[in-house]
Amino acid sequence: MRKNRIHHIIRLLFVFFCMNVVWYIAYLLMNHSILPSPFAVYNAMFHLGGQEIALNVGYSLFRIFAGVVLALIIGLLIGLLMGRSLTWNKLLDPVVYLTYPVPKIALLPVVMLFFGLGETSKILMIMLILLFQIIISVRDGVKAIPENTYDVLTSIGASTVQKFWHVTLPGALSVILSTIRISLGTAISVLFFTEIYGTEHGMGFFIMDAWLRLDYPEMYAGIMLFSLVGFVLFLLVDFLDYKFMKWRN
């Protein structure tokens, strides 16, 4: 297991190195200020104010975390309800399928009209990105659990709470983590758009501010930091999957 992790880290570092080589070659070929060299960007990154970066990253992480938690709470409840109740599934299924295809980024002006340009609209947009995918994934995951699994627990005297804790929740959590892993990139992209408006903090604001000042090294440094935030979140989801989904192995 440890060897596999070391090999995985080595592969990641190798790919990162190759990406920087391609970047440097593109910089030499283009020879224009709009594409600074990797060295200039890393230099700009290391000279960024630590307090300013911590503040901007902190705001972005808070918005992502709040949106994900809201989507998980609402999506888990609705998904479980639809997965375990045929009646509720019939009632809510048309609603989910009619609203799910709507491109959520197109709702950004509507959300901002109703909830303003503050934190609420930013968190709601992230929640909307994840919500319907969590609902559908949880519902399908719960429905896929064989009924005889519950029969076995019933035969040994398990309560409803025990059935939920040992069968329903692990089945739902498995698909939730997969859904979050897939949707997180989209949620971060939407966060970038929401942070352009009505805020003075967040990585989206930081990147656009550097762009407007024509400070391209700082702009690329902000993009790399924003990407690093996304990468860390992916690692966190992978850790949670490893920690709580050991039964799948």
Tab-separated table of C-alpha atoms in Angstrom:
chain	number	residue	atom	x	y	z
A	1	MET	CA	0.000	0.000	0.000
A	2	ARG	CA	2.805	2.413	0.926
A	3	LYS	CA	4.681	1.623	-2.309
A	4	ASN	CA	1.544	2.373	-4.325
A	5	ARG	CA	1.227	5.763	-2.634
A	6	ILE	CA	4.879	6.589	-3.314
A	7	HIS	CA	4.512	5.592	-6.977
A	8	HIS	CA	1.337	7.692	-7.220
A	9	ILE	CA	3.133	10.735	-5.779
A	10	ILE	CA	6.071	10.227	-8.156
A	11	ARG	CA	3.692	10.070	-11.134
A	12	LEU	CA	1.986	13.276	-10.011
A	13	LEU	CA	5.314	15.073	-9.650
A	14	PHE	CA	6.454	13.833	-13.050
A	15	VAL	CA	3.254	15.069	-14.733
A	16	PHE	CA	3.600	18.417	-12.918
A	17	PHE	CA	7.178	18.716	-14.173
A	18	CYS	CA	6.116	17.912	-17.756
A	19	MET	CA	3.347	20.513	-17.602
A	20	ASN	CA	5.878	23.144	-16.549
A	21	VAL	CA	8.203	22.135	-19.394
A	22	VAL	CA	5.346	22.531	-21.905
A	23	TRP	CA	4.470	25.868	-20.296
A	24	TYR	CA	8.081	27.105	-20.595
A	25	ILE	CA	8.287	26.050	-24.254
A	26	ALA	CA	5.008	27.877	-24.974
A	27	TYR	CA	6.420	30.952	-23.202
A	28	LEU	CA	9.557	30.873	-25.392
A	29	LEU	CA	7.552	30.407	-28.581
A	30	MET	CA	4.986	33.113	-27.790
A	31	ASN	CA	7.447	35.607	-26.305
A	32	HIS	CA	4.668	37.898	-25.077
A	33	SER	CA	3.794	39.380	-21.703
A	34	ILE	CA	0.364	37.726	-21.641
A	35	LEU	CA	2.123	34.401	-21.030
A	36	PRO	CA	4.863	34.850	-18.435
A	37	SER	CA	7.397	32.120	-17.744
A	38	PRO	CA	6.753	29.604	-14.942
A	39	PHE	CA	9.663	31.127	-13.005
A	40	ALA	CA	8.048	34.592	-13.079
A	41	VAL	CA	4.723	33.155	-11.887
A	42	TYR	CA	6.293	31.159	-9.054
A	43	ASN	CA	8.291	34.213	-8.050
A	44	ALA	CA	5.074	36.273	-7.972
A	45	MET	CA	3.370	33.530	-5.968
A	46	PHE	CA	6.077	33.489	-3.294
A	47	HIS	CA	5.963	37.267	-3.010
A	48	LEU	CA	2.225	37.457	-2.467
A	49	GLY	CA	1.130	38.747	0.922
A	50	GLY	CA	0.423	35.782	3.174
A	51	GLN	CA	-2.414	37.532	5.003
A	52	GLU	CA	-4.091	38.592	1.752
A	53	ILE	CA	-3.872	35.105	0.243
A	54	ALA	CA	-5.096	33.473	3.453
A	55	LEU	CA	-8.074	35.852	3.498
A	56	ASN	CA	-9.016	35.211	-0.147
A	57	VAL	CA	-8.538	31.445	0.076
A	58	GLY	CA	-10.452	31.408	3.357
A	59	TYR	CA	-13.458	33.169	1.814
A	60	SER	CA	-13.491	30.791	-1.166
A	61	LEU	CA	-13.187	27.710	1.051
A	62	PHE	CA	-15.978	28.930	3.315
A	63	ARG	CA	-18.311	29.411	0.353
A	64	ILE	CA	-17.484	25.983	-1.062
A	65	PHE	CA	-17.844	24.289	2.324
A	66	ALA	CA	-21.167	25.988	3.118
A	67	GLY	CA	-22.570	25.152	-0.328
A	68	VAL	CA	-21.466	21.514	-0.132
A	69	VAL	CA	-22.884	21.063	3.386
A	70	LEU	CA	-26.245	22.560	2.381
A	71	ALA	CA	-26.390	20.364	-0.736
A	72	LEU	CA	-25.501	17.278	1.309
A	73	ILE	CA	-28.151	17.904	3.963
A	74	ILE	CA	-30.978	18.652	1.533
A	75	GLY	CA	-29.863	16.165	-1.125
A	76	LEU	CA	-29.379	13.322	1.356
A	77	LEU	CA	-32.818	13.832	2.909
A	78	ILE	CA	-34.647	14.032	-0.424
A	79	GLY	CA	-32.594	11.221	-1.974
A	80	LEU	CA	-33.233	8.893	0.956
A	81	LEU	CA	-36.931	9.743	0.900
A	82	MET	CA	-37.190	8.989	-2.827
A	83	GLY	CA	-35.069	5.862	-2.545
A	84	ARG	CA	-37.034	4.269	0.285
A	85	SER	CA	-40.561	5.470	-0.537
A	86	LEU	CA	-42.252	4.627	-3.833
A	87	THR	CA	-44.912	7.286	-3.205
A	88	TRP	CA	-42.430	10.087	-2.618
A	89	ASN	CA	-40.367	8.946	-5.590
A	90	LYS	CA	-43.413	9.230	-7.857
A	91	LEU	CA	-44.195	12.697	-6.501
A	92	LEU	CA	-40.678	14.169	-6.611
A	93	ASP	CA	-39.222	12.363	-9.623
A	94	PRO	CA	-40.894	14.647	-12.236
A	95	VAL	CA	-39.783	17.740	-10.308
A	96	VAL	CA	-36.149	16.575	-10.173
A	97	TYR	CA	-36.023	15.562	-13.828
A	98	LEU	CA	-37.601	18.801	-15.045
A	99	THR	CA	-35.247	21.027	-13.036
A	100	TYR	CA	-32.028	18.980	-13.258
A	101	PRO	CA	-31.241	19.769	-16.955
A	102	VAL	CA	-31.491	23.532	-16.367
A	103	PRO	CA	-27.923	24.945	-16.637
A	104	LYS	CA	-27.279	26.242	-13.144
A	105	ILE	CA	-24.807	28.926	-14.232
A	106	ALA	CA	-27.674	30.508	-16.210
A	107	LEU	CA	-29.505	30.979	-12.898
A	108	LEU	CA	-26.733	33.208	-11.514
A	109	PRO	CA	-28.481	36.506	-12.480
A	110	VAL	CA	-31.769	35.237	-11.026
A	111	VAL	CA	-30.165	34.144	-7.758
A	112	MET	CA	-28.385	37.485	-7.458
A	113	LEU	CA	-31.633	39.376	-8.123
A	114	PHE	CA	-33.442	37.513	-5.350
A	115	PHE	CA	-30.626	37.135	-2.807
A	116	GLY	CA	-28.312	40.036	-3.613
A	117	LEU	CA	-24.597	40.070	-4.373
A	118	GLY	CA	-23.468	38.897	-0.938
A	119	GLU	CA	-22.492	35.528	0.500
A	120	THR	CA	-25.961	33.988	0.229
A	121	SER	CA	-26.095	33.998	-3.573
A	122	LYS	CA	-22.576	32.556	-3.868
A	123	ILE	CA	-23.322	29.701	-1.460
A	124	LEU	CA	-26.679	28.987	-3.104
A	125	MET	CA	-25.082	28.682	-6.535
A	126	ILE	CA	-22.637	26.058	-5.296
A	127	MET	CA	-25.477	24.246	-3.554
A	128	LEU	CA	-27.551	24.210	-6.761
A	129	ILE	CA	-24.653	22.739	-8.741
A	130	LEU	CA	-24.378	19.780	-6.363
A	131	LEU	CA	-27.938	19.348	-5.098
A	132	PHE	CA	-29.679	17.573	-7.966
A	133	GLN	CA	-26.750	15.266	-8.661
A	134	ILE	CA	-26.672	14.257	-4.993
A	135	ILE	CA	-30.438	13.657	-4.959
A	136	ILE	CA	-30.337	11.406	-8.033
A	137	SER	CA	-27.180	9.577	-6.902
A	138	VAL	CA	-28.481	8.925	-3.388
A	139	ARG	CA	-31.874	7.802	-4.661
A	140	ASP	CA	-30.350	5.398	-7.175
A	141	GLY	CA	-27.775	4.183	-4.646
A	142	VAL	CA	-30.426	3.428	-2.026
A	143	LYS	CA	-32.734	1.744	-4.549
A	144	ALA	CA	-29.821	-0.451	-5.684
A	145	ILE	CA	-29.433	-1.953	-2.189
A	146	PRO	CA	-30.930	-5.485	-2.328
A	147	GLU	CA	-33.990	-5.889	-0.134
A	148	ASN	CA	-32.659	-9.168	1.242
A	149	THR	CA	-29.900	-7.142	2.915
A	150	TYR	CA	-32.538	-5.588	5.151
A	151	ASP	CA	-34.199	-8.999	5.638
A	152	VAL	CA	-30.962	-10.407	7.039
A	153	LEU	CA	-30.727	-7.549	9.546
A	154	THR	CA	-34.398	-7.947	10.452
A	155	SER	CA	-33.860	-11.652	11.163
A	156	ILE	CA	-31.158	-10.851	13.729
A	157	GLY	CA	-33.335	-8.227	15.417
A	158	ALA	CA	-31.817	-5.028	14.049
A	159	SER	CA	-33.787	-1.828	14.612
A	160	THR	CA	-34.710	0.683	11.899
A	161	VAL	CA	-31.907	2.975	13.067
A	162	GLN	CA	-29.389	0.130	12.883
A	163	LYS	CA	-30.531	-0.759	9.355
A	164	PHE	CA	-30.120	2.851	8.319
A	165	TRP	CA	-26.682	3.183	9.935
A	166	HIS	CA	-25.188	-0.073	8.696
A	167	VAL	CA	-26.816	-0.446	5.258
A	168	THR	CA	-28.642	2.620	3.918
A	169	LEU	CA	-26.141	5.306	4.950
A	170	PRO	CA	-23.009	3.462	3.663
A	171	GLY	CA	-24.801	2.810	0.374
A	172	ALA	CA	-25.755	6.479	0.083
A	173	LEU	CA	-22.358	7.779	1.255
A	174	SER	CA	-20.570	5.792	-1.421
A	175	VAL	CA	-22.391	7.503	-4.278
A	176	ILE	CA	-22.316	10.891	-2.508
A	177	LEU	CA	-18.503	10.924	-2.421
A	178	SER	CA	-18.331	9.914	-6.080
A	179	THR	CA	-20.820	12.648	-6.988
A	180	ILE	CA	-18.954	15.320	-5.031
A	181	ARG	CA	-15.685	14.284	-6.655
A	182	ILE	CA	-17.226	14.692	-10.116
A	183	SER	CA	-19.139	17.896	-9.366
A	184	LEU	CA	-16.506	19.723	-7.337
A	185	GLY	CA	-14.700	21.060	-10.405
A	186	THR	CA	-17.929	22.553	-11.742
A	187	ALA	CA	-18.760	24.035	-8.343
A	188	ILE	CA	-15.340	25.725	-8.140
A	189	SER	CA	-15.777	27.099	-11.674
A	190	VAL	CA	-19.141	28.592	-10.715
A	191	LEU	CA	-17.591	30.037	-7.560
A	192	PHE	CA	-15.088	31.901	-9.748
A	193	PHE	CA	-17.947	33.592	-11.643
A	194	THR	CA	-19.843	34.468	-8.470
A	195	GLU	CA	-16.753	36.007	-6.863
A	196	ILE	CA	-16.381	38.486	-9.705
A	197	TYR	CA	-19.481	40.357	-8.532
A	198	GLY	CA	-20.250	42.154	-5.296
A	199	THR	CA	-17.210	41.080	-3.269
A	200	GLU	CA	-13.724	42.209	-2.414
A	201	HIS	CA	-12.504	38.806	-1.229
A	202	GLY	CA	-12.115	35.377	-2.761
A	203	MET	CA	-9.787	33.844	-5.324
A	204	GLY	CA	-12.083	34.782	-8.216
A	205	PHE	CA	-11.889	38.441	-7.193
A	206	PHE	CA	-8.115	38.179	-6.726
A	207	ILE	CA	-7.564	36.753	-10.222
A	208	MET	CA	-9.798	39.294	-11.950
A	209	ASP	CA	-8.236	42.172	-9.999
A	210	ALA	CA	-4.757	41.115	-11.167
A	211	TRP	CA	-6.068	40.789	-14.753
A	212	LEU	CA	-7.526	44.315	-14.699
A	213	ARG	CA	-4.200	45.644	-13.403
A	214	LEU	CA	-2.408	43.785	-16.241
A	215	ASP	CA	-0.309	42.012	-13.613
A	216	TYR	CA	-0.150	38.733	-15.516
A	217	PRO	CA	2.342	36.901	-13.259
A	218	GLU	CA	0.108	37.601	-10.260
A	219	MET	CA	-2.979	36.587	-12.260
A	220	TYR	CA	-1.424	33.215	-13.154
A	221	ALA	CA	-0.245	32.830	-9.560
A	222	GLY	CA	-3.847	33.307	-8.438
A	223	ILE	CA	-5.041	30.717	-10.966
A	224	MET	CA	-2.470	28.240	-9.660
A	225	LEU	CA	-3.494	28.878	-6.061
A	226	PHE	CA	-7.158	28.452	-6.999
A	227	SER	CA	-6.244	25.189	-8.711
A	228	LEU	CA	-4.340	24.135	-5.595
A	229	VAL	CA	-7.478	24.722	-3.515
A	230	GLY	CA	-9.412	22.442	-5.867
A	231	PHE	CA	-6.644	19.817	-5.748
A	232	VAL	CA	-6.634	19.816	-1.933
A	233	LEU	CA	-10.415	19.399	-1.904
A	234	PHE	CA	-10.118	16.424	-4.281
A	235	LEU	CA	-7.533	14.901	-1.936
A	236	LEU	CA	-9.902	15.463	0.989
A	237	VAL	CA	-12.702	13.611	-0.819
A	238	ASP	CA	-10.284	10.777	-1.643
A	239	PHE	CA	-9.268	10.621	2.035
A	240	LEU	CA	-12.901	10.449	3.150
A	241	ASP	CA	-13.520	7.718	0.580
A	242	TYR	CA	-10.530	5.744	1.899
A	243	LYS	CA	-11.545	6.322	5.525
A	244	PHE	CA	-15.233	5.478	5.378
A	245	MET	CA	-15.530	3.249	2.312
A	246	LYS	CA	-13.096	0.494	3.307
A	247	TRP	CA	-15.926	-2.029	3.016
A	248	ARG	CA	-15.844	-1.621	-0.801
A	249	ASN	CA	-12.367	-3.118	-0.900
